[in-house]
Coordinates of C-alpha atoms (C1' of nucleotides) in Angstrom, one line a residue:
Chain W
M1 CA -27.4 -39.5 -14.6
Y2 CA -23.8 -38.8 -15.3
A3 CA -20.5 -40.6 -14.6
I4 CA -17.7 -38.4 -13.4
S5 CA -16.0 -38.3 -16.8
Q6 CA -19.2 -37.3 -18.5
L7 CA -20.0 -34.6 -16.1
S8 CA -16.4 -33.4 -16.4
K9 CA -16.9 -32.9 -20.1
L10 CA -20.4 -31.3 -19.6
L11 CA -19.2 -28.7 -17.1
G12 CA -15.7 -28.2 -18.6
I13 CA -13.9 -28.9 -15.4
S14 CA -11.6 -31.8 -14.5
T15 CA -12.6 -35.0 -12.7
Y16 CA -10.0 -34.0 -10.1
A17 CA -11.9 -30.9 -9.4
L18 CA -15.2 -32.7 -9.1
R19 CA -13.7 -35.1 -6.5
Y20 CA -12.1 -32.2 -4.7
Y21 CA -15.5 -30.5 -4.5
E22 CA -16.9 -33.6 -3.0
T23 CA -14.2 -33.9 -0.3
E24 CA -14.9 -30.2 0.5
G25 CA -18.6 -31.0 1.0
I26 CA -19.8 -28.9 -1.9
V27 CA -21.5 -31.8 -3.8
A28 CA -22.6 -35.3 -2.7
P29 CA -23.4 -37.5 -5.7
D30 CA -25.0 -40.9 -5.4
R31 CA -23.0 -44.1 -5.8
N32 CA -23.8 -47.1 -8.0
A33 CA -23.3 -50.8 -7.1
Q34 CA -19.6 -50.5 -8.0
G35 CA -19.1 -47.5 -5.7
E36 CA -18.8 -45.1 -8.6
R37 CA -20.1 -41.6 -8.5
V38 CA -23.5 -41.0 -10.1
Y39 CA -24.4 -37.3 -10.6
R40 CA -28.2 -36.5 -10.9
E41 CA -29.7 -33.6 -12.7
A42 CA -30.1 -31.7 -9.5
D43 CA -26.3 -32.1 -8.8
V44 CA -25.6 -30.7 -12.3
E45 CA -27.8 -27.7 -11.7
W46 CA -26.2 -27.1 -8.3
L47 CA -22.7 -27.4 -9.8
R48 CA -23.6 -24.9 -12.5
F49 CA -24.5 -22.5 -9.8
V50 CA -21.4 -23.2 -7.9
L51 CA -19.3 -22.5 -11.0
R52 CA -21.2 -19.2 -11.4
L53 CA -20.2 -18.3 -7.8
K54 CA -16.6 -19.2 -8.6
E55 CA -16.6 -17.1 -11.8
T56 CA -17.8 -14.2 -9.7
K57 CA -14.9 -14.6 -7.3
M58 CA -16.6 -16.5 -4.4
S59 CA -13.9 -18.6 -2.7
I60 CA -14.3 -22.3 -2.2
A61 CA -14.4 -21.7 1.5
Q62 CA -17.5 -19.5 1.1
I63 CA -19.2 -21.8 -1.4
K64 CA -18.5 -24.6 1.1
Q65 CA -20.2 -22.6 3.8
Y66 CA -23.2 -21.9 1.6
A67 CA -23.4 -25.6 0.7
R68 CA -23.3 -26.5 4.4
L69 CA -26.2 -24.1 5.1
V70 CA -28.3 -25.6 2.3
A71 CA -27.6 -29.1 3.6
E72 CA -28.5 -28.1 7.2
G73 CA -32.0 -27.3 6.0
E74 CA -34.8 -24.9 6.8
H75 CA -33.6 -23.1 9.8
T76 CA -30.5 -21.7 8.0
R77 CA -32.6 -19.6 5.5
E78 CA -31.7 -16.3 7.1
D79 CA -28.0 -17.1 7.0
R80 CA -28.2 -18.1 3.4
L81 CA -30.1 -14.9 2.5
Q82 CA -27.3 -13.0 4.3
L83 CA -24.6 -14.8 2.4
L84 CA -26.3 -14.3 -1.0
E85 CA -26.9 -10.6 -0.3
T86 CA -23.3 -10.1 0.7
H87 CA -22.2 -11.8 -2.5
R88 CA -24.6 -9.7 -4.6
T89 CA -23.0 -6.5 -3.1
F90 CA -19.6 -7.9 -4.1
I91 CA -20.9 -8.6 -7.6
R92 CA -22.1 -5.0 -7.9
Q93 CA -18.7 -3.8 -6.9
Q94 CA -17.1 -6.0 -9.5
L95 CA -19.4 -4.7 -12.1
E96 CA -18.3 -1.2 -11.3
S97 CA -14.7 -2.1 -11.3
L98 CA -15.0 -3.9 -14.6
T99 CA -16.9 -1.0 -16.2
T100 CA -14.3 1.5 -15.1
T101 CA -11.4 -0.7 -16.3
E102 CA -13.1 -1.3 -19.6
Q103 CA -13.2 2.5 -20.1
M104 CA -9.6 2.8 -19.2
L105 CA -8.7 0.1 -21.8
D106 CA -10.9 1.8 -24.4
Y107 CA -8.9 5.0 -23.9
K108 CA -5.6 3.2 -24.0
I109 CA -6.5 1.1 -27.0
N110 CA -7.6 4.2 -28.9
F111 CA -4.4 5.9 -28.0
Y112 CA -2.3 3.0 -29.3
Q113 CA -4.5 2.6 -32.5
S114 CA -4.2 6.3 -33.3
H115 CA -0.4 6.1 -33.0
I116 CA -0.2 3.0 -35.1
M117 CA -2.4 4.7 -37.6
K118 CA -0.2 7.7 -37.8
K119 CA 2.8 5.4 -38.2
S120 CA 1.2 3.5 -41.1
L121 CA 0.1 6.8 -42.7
Q122 CA 3.7 8.0 -42.5
S123 CA 4.9 4.8 -44.1
Q124 CA 2.5 5.4 -47.0
Q125 CA 4.0 8.8 -47.7
Chain J
M1 CA 7.2 10.8 -3.4
Y2 CA 6.2 8.0 -1.2
A3 CA 8.1 5.6 1.1
I4 CA 7.0 2.0 0.8
S5 CA 4.8 2.1 4.0
Q6 CA 3.1 5.2 2.8
L7 CA 2.3 3.8 -0.6
S8 CA 1.1 0.6 1.1
K9 CA -1.5 2.6 3.0
L10 CA -2.4 4.7 0.0
L11 CA -3.0 1.7 -2.3
G12 CA -4.3 -0.6 0.4
I13 CA -1.8 -3.4 -0.3
S14 CA 1.0 -4.8 1.8
T15 CA 4.6 -3.7 1.7
Y16 CA 5.4 -7.4 0.9
A17 CA 3.2 -7.2 -2.2
L18 CA 4.9 -4.0 -3.3
R19 CA 8.4 -5.6 -3.0
Y20 CA 7.1 -8.7 -4.7
Y21 CA 5.8 -6.6 -7.7
E22 CA 9.3 -5.1 -7.9
T23 CA 11.1 -8.5 -8.0
E24 CA 8.6 -9.5 -10.7
G25 CA 9.6 -6.4 -12.8
I26 CA 6.2 -4.8 -12.5
V27 CA 7.4 -1.6 -10.9
A28 CA 10.8 0.0 -10.5
P29 CA 10.8 2.8 -7.9
D30 CA 13.8 5.1 -7.3
R31 CA 16.1 4.7 -4.3
N32 CA 17.2 7.4 -1.9
A33 CA 20.7 7.7 -0.4
Q34 CA 19.9 5.1 2.2
G35 CA 18.9 2.6 -0.5
E36 CA 15.2 2.9 0.4
R37 CA 12.5 2.7 -2.2
V38 CA 11.0 6.0 -3.3
Y39 CA 7.8 5.8 -5.4
R40 CA 7.0 8.8 -7.7
E41 CA 3.6 9.9 -8.8
A42 CA 4.0 8.1 -12.1
D43 CA 4.7 4.8 -10.2
V44 CA 1.5 5.4 -8.2
E45 CA -0.5 5.9 -11.3
W46 CA 1.0 2.8 -12.9
L47 CA 0.3 0.7 -9.8
R48 CA -3.3 1.9 -9.7
F49 CA -3.7 0.6 -13.2
V50 CA -2.0 -2.6 -12.3
L51 CA -4.4 -3.1 -9.4
R52 CA -7.3 -2.5 -11.9
L53 CA -5.9 -5.2 -14.1
K54 CA -5.6 -7.5 -11.1
E55 CA -9.2 -6.8 -10.0
T56 CA -10.4 -7.8 -13.4
K57 CA -8.5 -11.1 -13.1
M58 CA -5.4 -10.4 -15.1
S59 CA -2.7 -12.7 -13.7
I60 CA 0.6 -11.4 -12.4
A61 CA 2.3 -13.2 -15.3
Q62 CA 0.3 -11.3 -17.8
I63 CA 0.8 -8.0 -16.0
K64 CA 4.5 -8.7 -15.9
Q65 CA 4.4 -9.3 -19.6
Y66 CA 2.6 -6.0 -20.3
A67 CA 5.1 -4.2 -18.0
R68 CA 8.0 -5.7 -19.9
L69 CA 6.5 -4.5 -23.2
V70 CA 6.0 -1.0 -21.8
A71 CA 9.6 -1.0 -20.6
E72 CA 10.9 -2.2 -24.0
G73 CA 9.6 0.9 -25.7
E74 CA 8.1 2.1 -28.9
H75 CA 8.4 -1.0 -31.1
T76 CA 6.2 -3.1 -28.8
R77 CA 3.1 -1.0 -29.4
E78 CA 1.3 -3.6 -31.5
D79 CA 1.9 -6.3 -28.9
R80 CA 0.6 -4.0 -26.2
L81 CA -2.5 -3.2 -28.2
Q82 CA -3.1 -6.9 -28.8
L83 CA -2.7 -7.7 -25.1
L84 CA -5.1 -4.9 -24.0
E85 CA -7.7 -5.9 -26.6
T86 CA -7.5 -9.5 -25.4
H87 CA -8.1 -8.3 -21.9
R88 CA -11.0 -6.1 -22.9
T89 CA -12.7 -9.1 -24.5
F90 CA -12.1 -11.0 -21.2
I91 CA -13.6 -8.1 -19.3
R92 CA -16.7 -8.1 -21.5
Q93 CA -17.1 -11.8 -20.8
Q94 CA -16.8 -11.2 -17.1
L95 CA -19.4 -8.4 -17.3
E96 CA -21.8 -10.9 -18.9
S97 CA -21.1 -13.6 -16.4
L98 CA -21.6 -11.1 -13.5
T99 CA -24.8 -9.8 -14.9
T100 CA -26.2 -13.3 -15.3
T101 CA -25.1 -14.3 -11.8
E102 CA -26.6 -11.1 -10.3
Q103 CA -29.9 -12.0 -11.8
M104 CA -29.7 -15.5 -10.4
L105 CA -29.0 -14.1 -7.0
D106 CA -31.9 -11.6 -7.3
Y107 CA -34.2 -14.5 -8.0
K108 CA -32.9 -16.6 -5.1
I109 CA -32.9 -13.7 -2.7
N110 CA -36.5 -12.9 -3.6
F111 CA -37.3 -16.6 -3.0
Y112 CA -35.7 -16.6 0.4
Q113 CA -37.3 -13.3 1.3
S114 CA -40.8 -14.3 0.4
H115 CA -40.4 -17.5 2.5
I116 CA -39.1 -15.6 5.4
M117 CA -41.9 -13.1 5.0
K118 CA -44.5 -15.9 5.0
K119 CA -42.9 -17.2 8.2
S120 CA -43.0 -13.9 10.0
L121 CA -46.6 -13.4 8.9
Q122 CA -47.4 -16.8 10.3
S123 CA -45.7 -16.0 13.6
Q124 CA -47.8 -12.8 13.8
Q125 CA -51.0 -14.9 13.6
Chain B
dG1 C1' -8.1 -66.2 -18.3
dC2 C1' -6.2 -61.9 -19.2
dT3 C1' -6.0 -57.3 -20.5
dT4 C1' -8.1 -52.8 -21.0
dG5 C1' -10.5 -49.0 -19.4
dA6 C1' -12.8 -46.4 -16.2
dC7 C1' -13.4 -45.9 -12.0
dT8 C1' -11.9 -45.9 -6.6
dT9 C1' -9.0 -43.9 -2.3
dC10 C1' -5.1 -41.9 -0.2
dT11 C1' -1.5 -39.0 -0.3
dA12 C1' 1.9 -36.1 -2.2
dG13 C1' 3.0 -32.4 -5.3
dT14 C1' 2.3 -28.0 -7.8
dA15 C1' 1.3 -23.0 -9.3
dA16 C1' 0.2 -18.5 -8.1
dA17 C1' 0.5 -14.8 -5.2
dC18 C1' 1.9 -13.4 -1.7
dT19 C1' 3.6 -13.4 3.5
dC20 C1' 6.9 -13.9 7.0
dT21 C1' 11.5 -14.4 9.3
dA22 C1' 16.2 -13.5 10.1
dA23 C1' 19.9 -10.7 10.0
dC24 C1' 21.3 -6.3 9.1
dC25 C1' 21.7 -1.0 8.6
dA26 C1' 20.6 4.1 9.2
dG27 C1' 18.6 7.9 11.5
dT28 C1' 16.1 9.7 15.6
dA29 C1' 14.6 10.0 20.6
dT30 C1' 16.0 9.5 25.6
Chain Y
dA1 C1' 25.4 5.1 24.4
dT2 C1' 21.4 2.7 23.6
dA3 C1' 17.0 1.7 22.2
dC4 C1' 13.4 2.3 18.8
dT5 C1' 11.6 2.9 14.2
dG6 C1' 11.5 1.9 9.6
dG7 C1' 13.8 0.5 6.1
dT8 C1' 17.0 -3.4 3.4
dT9 C1' 17.9 -8.5 1.4
dA10 C1' 17.6 -13.5 0.8
dG11 C1' 15.1 -17.2 1.4
dA12 C1' 11.7 -20.0 3.6
dG13 C1' 6.8 -20.7 4.6
dT14 C1' 1.7 -20.2 3.7
dT15 C1' -2.8 -20.4 1.5
dT16 C1' -5.8 -21.6 -2.2
dA17 C1' -7.4 -24.6 -5.5
dC18 C1' -6.5 -27.9 -7.6
dT19 C1' -3.5 -31.8 -10.0
dA20 C1' -1.1 -36.0 -10.3
dG21 C1' 0.7 -40.6 -8.9
dA22 C1' 0.3 -45.1 -6.8
dA23 C1' -2.2 -49.1 -5.9
dG24 C1' -6.4 -51.3 -6.1
dT25 C1' -11.4 -52.9 -7.8
dC26 C1' -14.6 -54.3 -11.2
dA27 C1' -17.1 -55.2 -15.7
dA28 C1' -16.4 -56.0 -20.5
dG29 C1' -14.1 -57.6 -24.6
dC30 C1' -10.7 -60.8 -27.0

DNA sequence: GCTTGACTTCTAGTAAACTCTAACCAGTAT
DNA sequence: ATACTGGTTAGAGTTTACTAGAAGTCAAGC
C-alpha cells in the first residue's frame, strides 16, 4: 500500500503524472477514509508495465485503450491480443532501427576517434 | 537534386517538417533562381541520419546541437564524439528495455492465446 | 488553537514538434 | 488573359503529455 508520493519515488515519475494517468483511466487506485489515493501492489505492477509500454513508444492514447479493454473484462481478450501483437511488431521494428543506428554510430565514433588519435600523435611529434 | 515536395515523399515526412528543420538549423538546402529550396544528395544523406537519430529518441534540440557542431567545423570533433557516444549509450539502454518488454509481451500473448485456444476447443465440444 | 505537511480538485499553463493559414509570387496550361 | 500548380514567408494553431497554481481538507505536532 503506497501513498501517491511514495509511489512517485518508487516508480520515478511525478505525482502529477500519476494523477494524470488516473484521469485518463489508466489506473484506478483505492481511496482511504480521507479520500487520499492508496495504490495496491497490483496497481504498482500494472504501472510498471504501463511504463514499459511508454518506454517502447506506446502513446498514452493506446495505453488508455488497452487499460479500457482490461477493465471491460473477458470478452475483450481477442482485442487485447491484437493490440499486444501490434505493439510487439512495432517493438521489433524499433529493435531493427536501433541496431542499425548503433552500427552507424559505431562507424562514426571510430572515424572521429581515429582522427583525434592522428591529431594527438602529431602533437607528440 | 530534389524539390521540397519530392524530398518529402522520398523521406516520408511532411514539407512542413522539412521547413521546420531548416528554421531550427538542422538542414540548409540550396536555393534556385526562384528562391525555392533545392536539396542535394548530401542533404538527403544527412537527413536520413537525422531521422535515424529521431527514431532512436534523440530530441530536436540535441540534433540541432549536433548539427551546429558539424557546421562549426574541425575544432568541435571532441564534442561531437562525446555527443555520439552519449547517444550510443542511450541506444543500448533502449535495446535492453525493448528486449525486456518484448519478452513480457511474448509471455502475455502466449497467455491470451492459450486462453482463446481453450475457449475455441470448448466451443467445438 | 494554530501551524505544518501532505493530500485533494479544478483549471490554466507549458514544452516539444510539428501543422496549418494567409498572403504572395513565378512558371505553365487553356 | 486567366487559372492552376507549386513554391515562398510569417505567424498562429494543434496535439501530446504532462506540470503548476490556487484554494481547500484533514490529521498530527507544538
